[in-house]
CSV table of N, CA and C in Angstrom, one decimal:
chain,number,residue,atom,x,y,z
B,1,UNK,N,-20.7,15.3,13.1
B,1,UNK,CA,-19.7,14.6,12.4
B,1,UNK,C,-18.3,15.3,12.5
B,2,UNK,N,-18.6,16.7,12.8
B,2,UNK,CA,-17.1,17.3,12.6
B,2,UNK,C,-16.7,16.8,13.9
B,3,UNK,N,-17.2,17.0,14.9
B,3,UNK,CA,-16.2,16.5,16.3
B,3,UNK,C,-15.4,15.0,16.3
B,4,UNK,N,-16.5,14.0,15.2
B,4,UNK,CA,-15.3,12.9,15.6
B,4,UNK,C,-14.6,12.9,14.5
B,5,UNK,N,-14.8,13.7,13.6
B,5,UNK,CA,-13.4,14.4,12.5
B,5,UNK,C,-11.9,15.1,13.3
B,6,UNK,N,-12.7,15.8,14.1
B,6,UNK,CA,-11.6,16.4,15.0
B,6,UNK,C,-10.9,15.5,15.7
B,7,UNK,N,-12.2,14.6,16.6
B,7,UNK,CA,-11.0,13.4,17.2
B,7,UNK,C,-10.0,12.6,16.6
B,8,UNK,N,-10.7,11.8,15.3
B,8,UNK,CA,-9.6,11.0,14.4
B,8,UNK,C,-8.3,11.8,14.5
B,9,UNK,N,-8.3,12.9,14.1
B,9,UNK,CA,-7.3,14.0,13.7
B,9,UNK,C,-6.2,14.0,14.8
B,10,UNK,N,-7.1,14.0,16.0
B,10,UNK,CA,-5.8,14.6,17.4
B,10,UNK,C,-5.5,13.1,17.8
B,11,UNK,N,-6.3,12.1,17.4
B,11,UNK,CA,-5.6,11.0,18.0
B,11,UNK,C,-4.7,10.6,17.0
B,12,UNK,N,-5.0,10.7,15.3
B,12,UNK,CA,-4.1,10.6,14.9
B,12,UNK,C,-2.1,11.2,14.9
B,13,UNK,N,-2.4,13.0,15.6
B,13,UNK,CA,-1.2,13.1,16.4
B,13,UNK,C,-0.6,12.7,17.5
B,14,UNK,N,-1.0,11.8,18.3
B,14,UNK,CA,-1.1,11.7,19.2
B,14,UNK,C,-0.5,9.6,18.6
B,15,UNK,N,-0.7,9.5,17.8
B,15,UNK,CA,-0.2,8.2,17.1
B,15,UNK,C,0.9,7.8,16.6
B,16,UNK,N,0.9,8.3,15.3
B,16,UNK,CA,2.1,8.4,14.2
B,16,UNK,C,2.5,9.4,14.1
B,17,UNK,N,3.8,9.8,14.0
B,17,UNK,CA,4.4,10.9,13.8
B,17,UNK,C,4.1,11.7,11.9
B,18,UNK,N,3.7,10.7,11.4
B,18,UNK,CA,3.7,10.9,10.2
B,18,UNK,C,2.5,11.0,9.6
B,19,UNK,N,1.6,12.3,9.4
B,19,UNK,CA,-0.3,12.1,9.1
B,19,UNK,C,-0.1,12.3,7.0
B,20,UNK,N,-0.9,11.5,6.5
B,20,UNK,CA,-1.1,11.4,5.3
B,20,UNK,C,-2.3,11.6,4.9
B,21,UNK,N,-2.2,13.2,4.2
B,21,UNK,CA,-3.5,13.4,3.3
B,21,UNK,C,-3.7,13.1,2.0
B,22,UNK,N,-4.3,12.1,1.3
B,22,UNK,CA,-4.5,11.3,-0.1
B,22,UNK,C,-5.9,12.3,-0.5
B,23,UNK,N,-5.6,13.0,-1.1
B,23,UNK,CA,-6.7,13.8,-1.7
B,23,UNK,C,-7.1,13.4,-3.1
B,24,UNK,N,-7.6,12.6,-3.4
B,24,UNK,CA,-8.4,11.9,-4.5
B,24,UNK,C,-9.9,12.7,-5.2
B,25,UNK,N,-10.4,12.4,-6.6
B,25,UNK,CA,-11.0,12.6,-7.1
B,25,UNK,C,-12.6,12.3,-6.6
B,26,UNK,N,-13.5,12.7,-6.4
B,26,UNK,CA,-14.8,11.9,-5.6
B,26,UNK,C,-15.3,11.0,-6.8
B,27,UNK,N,-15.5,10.9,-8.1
B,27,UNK,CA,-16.3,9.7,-8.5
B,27,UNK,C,-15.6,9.0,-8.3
B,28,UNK,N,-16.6,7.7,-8.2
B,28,UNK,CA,-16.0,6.2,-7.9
B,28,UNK,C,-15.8,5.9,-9.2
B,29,UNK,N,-15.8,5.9,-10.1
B,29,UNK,CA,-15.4,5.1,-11.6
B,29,UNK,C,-14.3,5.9,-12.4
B,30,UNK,N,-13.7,7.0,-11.5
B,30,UNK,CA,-12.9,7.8,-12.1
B,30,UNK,C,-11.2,7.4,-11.1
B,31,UNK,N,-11.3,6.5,-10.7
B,31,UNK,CA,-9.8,6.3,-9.7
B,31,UNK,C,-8.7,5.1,-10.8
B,32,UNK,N,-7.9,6.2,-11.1
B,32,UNK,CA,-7.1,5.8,-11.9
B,32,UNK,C,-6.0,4.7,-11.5
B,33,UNK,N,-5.6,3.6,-12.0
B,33,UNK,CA,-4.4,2.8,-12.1
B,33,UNK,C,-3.4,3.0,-10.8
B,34,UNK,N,-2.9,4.5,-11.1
B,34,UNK,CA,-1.9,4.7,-10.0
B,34,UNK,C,-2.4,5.2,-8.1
B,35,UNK,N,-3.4,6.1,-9.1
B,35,UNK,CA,-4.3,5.8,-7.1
B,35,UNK,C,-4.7,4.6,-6.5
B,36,UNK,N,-5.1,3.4,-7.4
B,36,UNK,CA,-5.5,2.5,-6.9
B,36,UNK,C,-4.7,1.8,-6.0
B,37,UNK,N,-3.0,1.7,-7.3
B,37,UNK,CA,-2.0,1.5,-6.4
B,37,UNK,C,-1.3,2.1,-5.5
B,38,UNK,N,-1.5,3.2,-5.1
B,38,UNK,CA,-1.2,3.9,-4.4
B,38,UNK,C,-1.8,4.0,-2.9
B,39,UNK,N,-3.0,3.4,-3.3
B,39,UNK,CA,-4.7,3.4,-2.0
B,39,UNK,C,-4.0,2.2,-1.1
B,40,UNK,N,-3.4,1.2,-2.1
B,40,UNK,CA,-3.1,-0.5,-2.0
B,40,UNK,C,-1.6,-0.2,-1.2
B,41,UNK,N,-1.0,0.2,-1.6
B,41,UNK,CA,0.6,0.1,-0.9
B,41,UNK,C,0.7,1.2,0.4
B,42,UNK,N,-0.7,1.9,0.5
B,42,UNK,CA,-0.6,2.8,1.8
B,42,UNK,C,-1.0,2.3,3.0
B,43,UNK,N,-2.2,1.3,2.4
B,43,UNK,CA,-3.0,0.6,3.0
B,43,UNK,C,-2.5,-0.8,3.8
B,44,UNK,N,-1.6,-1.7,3.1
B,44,UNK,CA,-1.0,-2.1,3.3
B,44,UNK,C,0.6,-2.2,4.1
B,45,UNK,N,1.2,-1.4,3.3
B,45,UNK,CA,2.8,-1.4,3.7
B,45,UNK,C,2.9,0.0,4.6
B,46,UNK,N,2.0,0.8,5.0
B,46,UNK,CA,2.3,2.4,5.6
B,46,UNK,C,1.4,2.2,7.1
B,47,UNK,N,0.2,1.7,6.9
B,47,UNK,CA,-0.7,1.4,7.9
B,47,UNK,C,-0.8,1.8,9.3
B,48,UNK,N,0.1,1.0,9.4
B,48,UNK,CA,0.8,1.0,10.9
B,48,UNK,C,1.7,2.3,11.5
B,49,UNK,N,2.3,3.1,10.8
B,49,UNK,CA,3.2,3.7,11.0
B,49,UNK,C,2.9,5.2,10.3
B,50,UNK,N,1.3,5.1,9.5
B,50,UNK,CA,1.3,6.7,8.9
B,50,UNK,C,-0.6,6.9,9.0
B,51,UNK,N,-1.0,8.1,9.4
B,51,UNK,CA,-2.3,8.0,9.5
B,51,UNK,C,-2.7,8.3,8.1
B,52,UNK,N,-4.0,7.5,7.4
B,52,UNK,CA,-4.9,8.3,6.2
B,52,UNK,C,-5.4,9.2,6.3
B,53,UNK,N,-6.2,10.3,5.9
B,53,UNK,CA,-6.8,11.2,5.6
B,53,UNK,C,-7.5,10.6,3.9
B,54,UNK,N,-8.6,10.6,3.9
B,54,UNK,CA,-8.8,10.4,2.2
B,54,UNK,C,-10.2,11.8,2.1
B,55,UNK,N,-9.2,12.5,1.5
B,55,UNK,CA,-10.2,13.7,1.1
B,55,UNK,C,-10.8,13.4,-0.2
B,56,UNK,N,-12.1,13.7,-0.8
B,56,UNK,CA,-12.5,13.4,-1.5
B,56,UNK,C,-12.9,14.5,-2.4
B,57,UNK,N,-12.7,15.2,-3.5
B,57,UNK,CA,-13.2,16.5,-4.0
B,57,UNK,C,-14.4,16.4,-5.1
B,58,UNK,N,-15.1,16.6,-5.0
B,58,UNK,CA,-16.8,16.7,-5.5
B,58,UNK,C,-17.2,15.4,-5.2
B,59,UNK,N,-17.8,15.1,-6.4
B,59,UNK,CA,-19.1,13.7,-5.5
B,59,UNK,C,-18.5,12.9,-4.7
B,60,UNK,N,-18.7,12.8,-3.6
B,60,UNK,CA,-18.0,11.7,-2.8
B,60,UNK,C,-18.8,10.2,-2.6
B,61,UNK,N,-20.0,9.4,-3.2
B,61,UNK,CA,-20.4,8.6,-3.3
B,61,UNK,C,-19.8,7.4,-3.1
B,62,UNK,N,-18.3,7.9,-3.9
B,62,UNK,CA,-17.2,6.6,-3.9
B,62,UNK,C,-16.9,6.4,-2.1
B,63,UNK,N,-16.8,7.4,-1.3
B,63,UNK,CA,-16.0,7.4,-0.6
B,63,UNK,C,-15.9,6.1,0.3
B,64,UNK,N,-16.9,5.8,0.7
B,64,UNK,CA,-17.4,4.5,1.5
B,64,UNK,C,-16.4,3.4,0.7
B,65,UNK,N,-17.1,2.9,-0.4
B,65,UNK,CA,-16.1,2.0,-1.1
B,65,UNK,C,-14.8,2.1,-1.1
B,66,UNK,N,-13.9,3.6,-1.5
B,66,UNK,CA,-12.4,3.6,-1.8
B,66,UNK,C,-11.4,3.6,-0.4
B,67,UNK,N,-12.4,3.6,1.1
B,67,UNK,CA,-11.9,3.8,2.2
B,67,UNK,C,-12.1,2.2,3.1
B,68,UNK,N,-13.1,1.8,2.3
B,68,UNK,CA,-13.1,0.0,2.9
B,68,UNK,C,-12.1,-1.0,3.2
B,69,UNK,N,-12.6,-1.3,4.3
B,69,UNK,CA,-10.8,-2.4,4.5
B,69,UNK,C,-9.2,-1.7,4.5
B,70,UNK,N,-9.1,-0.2,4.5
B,70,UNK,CA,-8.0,0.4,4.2
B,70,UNK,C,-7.2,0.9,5.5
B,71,UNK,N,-8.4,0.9,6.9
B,71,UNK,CA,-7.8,1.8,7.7
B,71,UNK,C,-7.8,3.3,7.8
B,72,UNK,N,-8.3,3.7,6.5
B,72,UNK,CA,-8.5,5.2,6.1
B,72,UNK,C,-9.6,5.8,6.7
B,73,UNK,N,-8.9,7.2,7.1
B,73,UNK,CA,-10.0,7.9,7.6
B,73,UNK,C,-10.5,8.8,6.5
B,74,UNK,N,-11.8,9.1,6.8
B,74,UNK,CA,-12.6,10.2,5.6
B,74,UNK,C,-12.7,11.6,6.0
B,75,UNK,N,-12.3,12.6,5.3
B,75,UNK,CA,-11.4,14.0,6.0
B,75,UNK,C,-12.2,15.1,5.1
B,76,UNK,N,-12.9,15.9,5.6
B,76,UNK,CA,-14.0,16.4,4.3
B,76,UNK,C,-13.2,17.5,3.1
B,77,UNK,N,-13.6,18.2,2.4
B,77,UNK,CA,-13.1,19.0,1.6
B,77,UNK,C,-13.6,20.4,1.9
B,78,UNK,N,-12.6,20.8,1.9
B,78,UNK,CA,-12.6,22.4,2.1
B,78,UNK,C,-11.7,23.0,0.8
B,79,UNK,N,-11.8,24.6,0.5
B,79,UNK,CA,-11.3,25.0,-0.6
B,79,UNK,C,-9.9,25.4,0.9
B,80,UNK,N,-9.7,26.0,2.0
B,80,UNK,CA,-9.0,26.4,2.9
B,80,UNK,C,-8.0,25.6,2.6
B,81,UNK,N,-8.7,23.6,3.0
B,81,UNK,CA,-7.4,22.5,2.8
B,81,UNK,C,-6.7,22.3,1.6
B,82,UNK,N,-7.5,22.7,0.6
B,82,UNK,CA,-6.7,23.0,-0.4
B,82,UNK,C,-5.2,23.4,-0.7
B,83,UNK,N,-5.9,24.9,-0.1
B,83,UNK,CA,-5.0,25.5,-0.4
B,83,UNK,C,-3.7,25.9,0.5
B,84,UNK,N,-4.2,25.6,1.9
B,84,UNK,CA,-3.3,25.2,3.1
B,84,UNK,C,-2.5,24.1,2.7
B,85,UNK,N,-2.6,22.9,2.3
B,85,UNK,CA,-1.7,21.8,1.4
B,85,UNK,C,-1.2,21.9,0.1
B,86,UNK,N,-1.5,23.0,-0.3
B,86,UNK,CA,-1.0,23.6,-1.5
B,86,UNK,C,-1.4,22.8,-2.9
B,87,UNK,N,-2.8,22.0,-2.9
B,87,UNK,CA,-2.6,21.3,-3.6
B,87,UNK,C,-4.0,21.9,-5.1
B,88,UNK,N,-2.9,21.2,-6.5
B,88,UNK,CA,-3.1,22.0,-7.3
B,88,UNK,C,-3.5,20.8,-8.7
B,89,UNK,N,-3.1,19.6,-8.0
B,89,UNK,CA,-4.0,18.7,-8.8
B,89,UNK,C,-4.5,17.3,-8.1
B,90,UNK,N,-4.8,16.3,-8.8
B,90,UNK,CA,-5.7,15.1,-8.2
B,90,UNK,C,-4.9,14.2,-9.0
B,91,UNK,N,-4.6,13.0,-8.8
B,91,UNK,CA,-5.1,12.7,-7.1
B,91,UNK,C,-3.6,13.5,-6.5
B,92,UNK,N,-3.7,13.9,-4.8
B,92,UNK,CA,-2.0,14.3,-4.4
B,92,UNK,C,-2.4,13.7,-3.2
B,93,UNK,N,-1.0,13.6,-2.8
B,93,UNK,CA,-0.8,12.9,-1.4
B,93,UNK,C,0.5,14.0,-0.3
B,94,UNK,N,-0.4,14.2,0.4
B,94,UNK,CA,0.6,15.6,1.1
B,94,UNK,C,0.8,15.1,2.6
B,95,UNK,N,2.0,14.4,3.0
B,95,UNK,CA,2.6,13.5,4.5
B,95,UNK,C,2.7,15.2,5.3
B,96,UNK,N,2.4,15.2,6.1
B,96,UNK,CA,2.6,16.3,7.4
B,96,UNK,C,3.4,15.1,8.2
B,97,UNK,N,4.5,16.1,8.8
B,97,UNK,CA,5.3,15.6,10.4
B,97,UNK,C,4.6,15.9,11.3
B,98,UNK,N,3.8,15.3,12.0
B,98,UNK,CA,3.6,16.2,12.9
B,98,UNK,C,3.9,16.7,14.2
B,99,UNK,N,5.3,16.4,14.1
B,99,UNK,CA,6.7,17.0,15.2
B,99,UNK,C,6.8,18.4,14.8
B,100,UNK,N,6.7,19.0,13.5
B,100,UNK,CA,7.3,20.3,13.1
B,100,UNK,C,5.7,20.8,12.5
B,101,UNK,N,5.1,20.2,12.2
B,101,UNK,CA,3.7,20.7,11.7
B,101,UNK,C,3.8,21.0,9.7
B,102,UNK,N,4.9,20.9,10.0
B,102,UNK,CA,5.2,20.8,7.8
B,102,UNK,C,4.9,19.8,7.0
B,103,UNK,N,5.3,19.8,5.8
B,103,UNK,CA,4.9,18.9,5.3
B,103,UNK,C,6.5,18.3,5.0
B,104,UNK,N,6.3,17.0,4.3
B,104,UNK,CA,7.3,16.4,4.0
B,104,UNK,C,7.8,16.6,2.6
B,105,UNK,N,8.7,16.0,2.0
B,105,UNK,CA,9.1,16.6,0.3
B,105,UNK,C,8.4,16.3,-0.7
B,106,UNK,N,7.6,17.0,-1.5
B,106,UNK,CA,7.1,17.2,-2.7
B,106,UNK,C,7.0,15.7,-3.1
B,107,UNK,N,8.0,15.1,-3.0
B,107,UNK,CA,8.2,13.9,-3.4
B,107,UNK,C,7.8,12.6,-2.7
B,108,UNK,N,7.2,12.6,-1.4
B,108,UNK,CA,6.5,11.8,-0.6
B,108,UNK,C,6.0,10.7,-1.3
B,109,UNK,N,5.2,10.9,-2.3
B,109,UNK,CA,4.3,9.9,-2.8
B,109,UNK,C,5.3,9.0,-3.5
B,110,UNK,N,6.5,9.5,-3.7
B,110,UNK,CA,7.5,7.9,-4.9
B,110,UNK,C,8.5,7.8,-3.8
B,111,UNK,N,7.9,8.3,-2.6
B,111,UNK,CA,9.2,7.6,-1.9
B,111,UNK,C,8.1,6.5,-1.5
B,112,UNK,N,6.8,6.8,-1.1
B,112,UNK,CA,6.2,5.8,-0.7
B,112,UNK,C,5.7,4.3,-1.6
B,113,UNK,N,5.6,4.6,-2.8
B,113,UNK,CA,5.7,3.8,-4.0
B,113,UNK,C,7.3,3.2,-4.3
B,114,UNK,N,7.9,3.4,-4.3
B,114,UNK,CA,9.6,2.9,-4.6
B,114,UNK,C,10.3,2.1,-3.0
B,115,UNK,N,10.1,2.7,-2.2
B,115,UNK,CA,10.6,2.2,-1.0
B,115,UNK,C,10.2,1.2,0.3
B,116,UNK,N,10.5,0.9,0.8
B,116,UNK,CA,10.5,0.0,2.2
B,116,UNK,C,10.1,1.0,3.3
B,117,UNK,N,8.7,0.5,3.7
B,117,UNK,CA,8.1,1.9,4.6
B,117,UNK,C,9.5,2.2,5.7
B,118,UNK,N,10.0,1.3,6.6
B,118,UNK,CA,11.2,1.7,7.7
B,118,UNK,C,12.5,2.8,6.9
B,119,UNK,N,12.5,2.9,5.6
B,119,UNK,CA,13.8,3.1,5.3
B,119,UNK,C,12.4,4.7,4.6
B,120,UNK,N,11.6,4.6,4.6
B,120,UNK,CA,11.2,5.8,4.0
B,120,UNK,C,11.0,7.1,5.6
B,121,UNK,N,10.6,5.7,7.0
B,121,UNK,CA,10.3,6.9,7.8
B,121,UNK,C,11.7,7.1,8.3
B,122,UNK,N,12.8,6.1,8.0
B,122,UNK,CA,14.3,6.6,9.1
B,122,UNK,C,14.2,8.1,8.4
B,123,UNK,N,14.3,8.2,6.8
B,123,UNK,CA,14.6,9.2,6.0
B,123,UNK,C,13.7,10.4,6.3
B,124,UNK,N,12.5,10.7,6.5
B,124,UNK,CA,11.7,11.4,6.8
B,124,UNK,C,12.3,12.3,8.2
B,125,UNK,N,12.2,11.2,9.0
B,125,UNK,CA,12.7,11.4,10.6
B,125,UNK,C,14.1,12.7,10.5
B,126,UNK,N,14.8,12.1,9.3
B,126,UNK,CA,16.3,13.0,8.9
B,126,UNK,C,16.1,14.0,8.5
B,127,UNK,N,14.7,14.6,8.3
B,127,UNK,CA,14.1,15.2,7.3
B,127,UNK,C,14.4,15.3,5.6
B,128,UNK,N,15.0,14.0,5.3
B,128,UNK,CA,15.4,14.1,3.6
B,128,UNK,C,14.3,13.1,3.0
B,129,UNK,N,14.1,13.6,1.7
B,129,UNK,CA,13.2,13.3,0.6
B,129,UNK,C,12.5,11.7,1.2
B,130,UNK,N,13.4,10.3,1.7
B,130,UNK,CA,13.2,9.5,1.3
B,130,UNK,C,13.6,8.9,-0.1
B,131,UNK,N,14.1,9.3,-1.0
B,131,UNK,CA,14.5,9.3,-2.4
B,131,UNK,C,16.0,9.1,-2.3
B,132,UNK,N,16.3,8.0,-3.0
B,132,UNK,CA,18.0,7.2,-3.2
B,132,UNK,C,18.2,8.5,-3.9
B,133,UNK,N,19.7,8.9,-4.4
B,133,UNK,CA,20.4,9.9,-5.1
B,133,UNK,C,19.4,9.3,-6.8
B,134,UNK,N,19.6,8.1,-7.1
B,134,UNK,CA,19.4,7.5,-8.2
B,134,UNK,C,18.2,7.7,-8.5
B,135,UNK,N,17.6,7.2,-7.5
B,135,UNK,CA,15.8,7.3,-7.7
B,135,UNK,C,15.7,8.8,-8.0
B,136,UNK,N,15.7,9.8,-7.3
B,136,UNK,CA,16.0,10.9,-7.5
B,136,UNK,C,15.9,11.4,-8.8
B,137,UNK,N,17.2,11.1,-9.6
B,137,UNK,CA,17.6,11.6,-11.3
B,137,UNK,C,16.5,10.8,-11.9
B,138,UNK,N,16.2,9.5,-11.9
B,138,UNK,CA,15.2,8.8,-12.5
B,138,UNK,C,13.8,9.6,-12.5
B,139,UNK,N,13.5,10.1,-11.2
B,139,UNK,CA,12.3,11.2,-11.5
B,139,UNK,C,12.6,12.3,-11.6
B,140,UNK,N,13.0,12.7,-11.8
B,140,UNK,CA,13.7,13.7,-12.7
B,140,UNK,C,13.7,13.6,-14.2
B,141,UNK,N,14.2,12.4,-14.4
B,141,UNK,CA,14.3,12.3,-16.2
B,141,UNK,C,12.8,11.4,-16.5
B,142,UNK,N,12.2,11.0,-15.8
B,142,UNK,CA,11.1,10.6,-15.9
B,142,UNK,C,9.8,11.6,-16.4
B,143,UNK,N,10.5,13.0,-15.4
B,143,UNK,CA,9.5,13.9,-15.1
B,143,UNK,C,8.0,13.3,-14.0
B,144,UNK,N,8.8,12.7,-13.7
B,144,UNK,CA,7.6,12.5,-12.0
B,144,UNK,C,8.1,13.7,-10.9
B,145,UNK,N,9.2,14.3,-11.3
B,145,UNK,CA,9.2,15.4,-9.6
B,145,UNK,C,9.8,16.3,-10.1
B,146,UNK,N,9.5,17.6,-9.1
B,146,UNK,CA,10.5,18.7,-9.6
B,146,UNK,C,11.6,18.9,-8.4
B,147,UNK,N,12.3,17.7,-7.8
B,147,UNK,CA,13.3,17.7,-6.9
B,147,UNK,C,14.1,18.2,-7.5
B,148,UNK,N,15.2,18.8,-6.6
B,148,UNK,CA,16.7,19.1,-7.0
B,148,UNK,C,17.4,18.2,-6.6
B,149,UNK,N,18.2,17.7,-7.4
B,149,UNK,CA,19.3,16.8,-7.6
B,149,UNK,C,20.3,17.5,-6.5
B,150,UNK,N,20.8,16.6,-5.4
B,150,UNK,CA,21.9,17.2,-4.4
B,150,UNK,C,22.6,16.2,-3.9
């Protein structure tokens, strides 16, 4: 299984400039409101233009189901990927370039929820957030992000 994990992976670079890790909860009856929409507008409006990754952390039983019809690939859990993606809660969604090998701004996931996938990857490509000045302060005063306002 790991080698055609590895394949997805290199053909995924070799595809989109833009690879997306959606690291989600593993029970299936625990996928909240905003993942769901979040599963839906990646699936949909990003598809084409961003690879999945859907990592799953503990029971993964859901996985089959939350990855159906989506295009999503299933990417296993490691404590390593963790913490190589820096990630520190559930669900997170961490975009890699994979021109420069980084990741993209903290803020990835509400540019991908608020915006027009073309107008999120021109912004990416610029390396900026994706995030209007506006949108921006709104998550900010919302407390959805801890961007700096610039």
């Amino acid at each position: 299984k790991s080698t055609s994990i590895q394949k997805s992976f290199m053909d995924a670079l070799e595809q989109n400039r833009f690879v997306c890790f959606f690291i989600v909860q593993g029970n299936k009856n625990f996928h909240s409101n905003h993942t769901l929409t979040l599963r839906k507008r990646l699936a949909l409006k990003f598809h084409s233009c961003i690879t999945t990754f859907v990592v799953f952390c503990g029971d993964s039983d859901g996985e089959p189901l939350f990855c159906q019809g989506t295009g999503f690939t299933s990417f296993p859990f490691s404590t390593t990927l963790m913490s190589v993606l820096n990630i520190t809660q559930l669900p997170s969604l961490v975009v890699l370039d994979t021109q420069t090998g980084r990741p993209i701004h903290s803020d990835a996931a509400l540019a991908l929820e608020w915006n027009d996938p073309h107008a999120v990857l021109d912004a990416w490509e610029q390396e900026q957030s994706g995030l209007s000045s506006t949108q921006k302060v709104v998550s900010v005063l919302t407390l959805q992000s801890n961007c700096t306002i610039s």
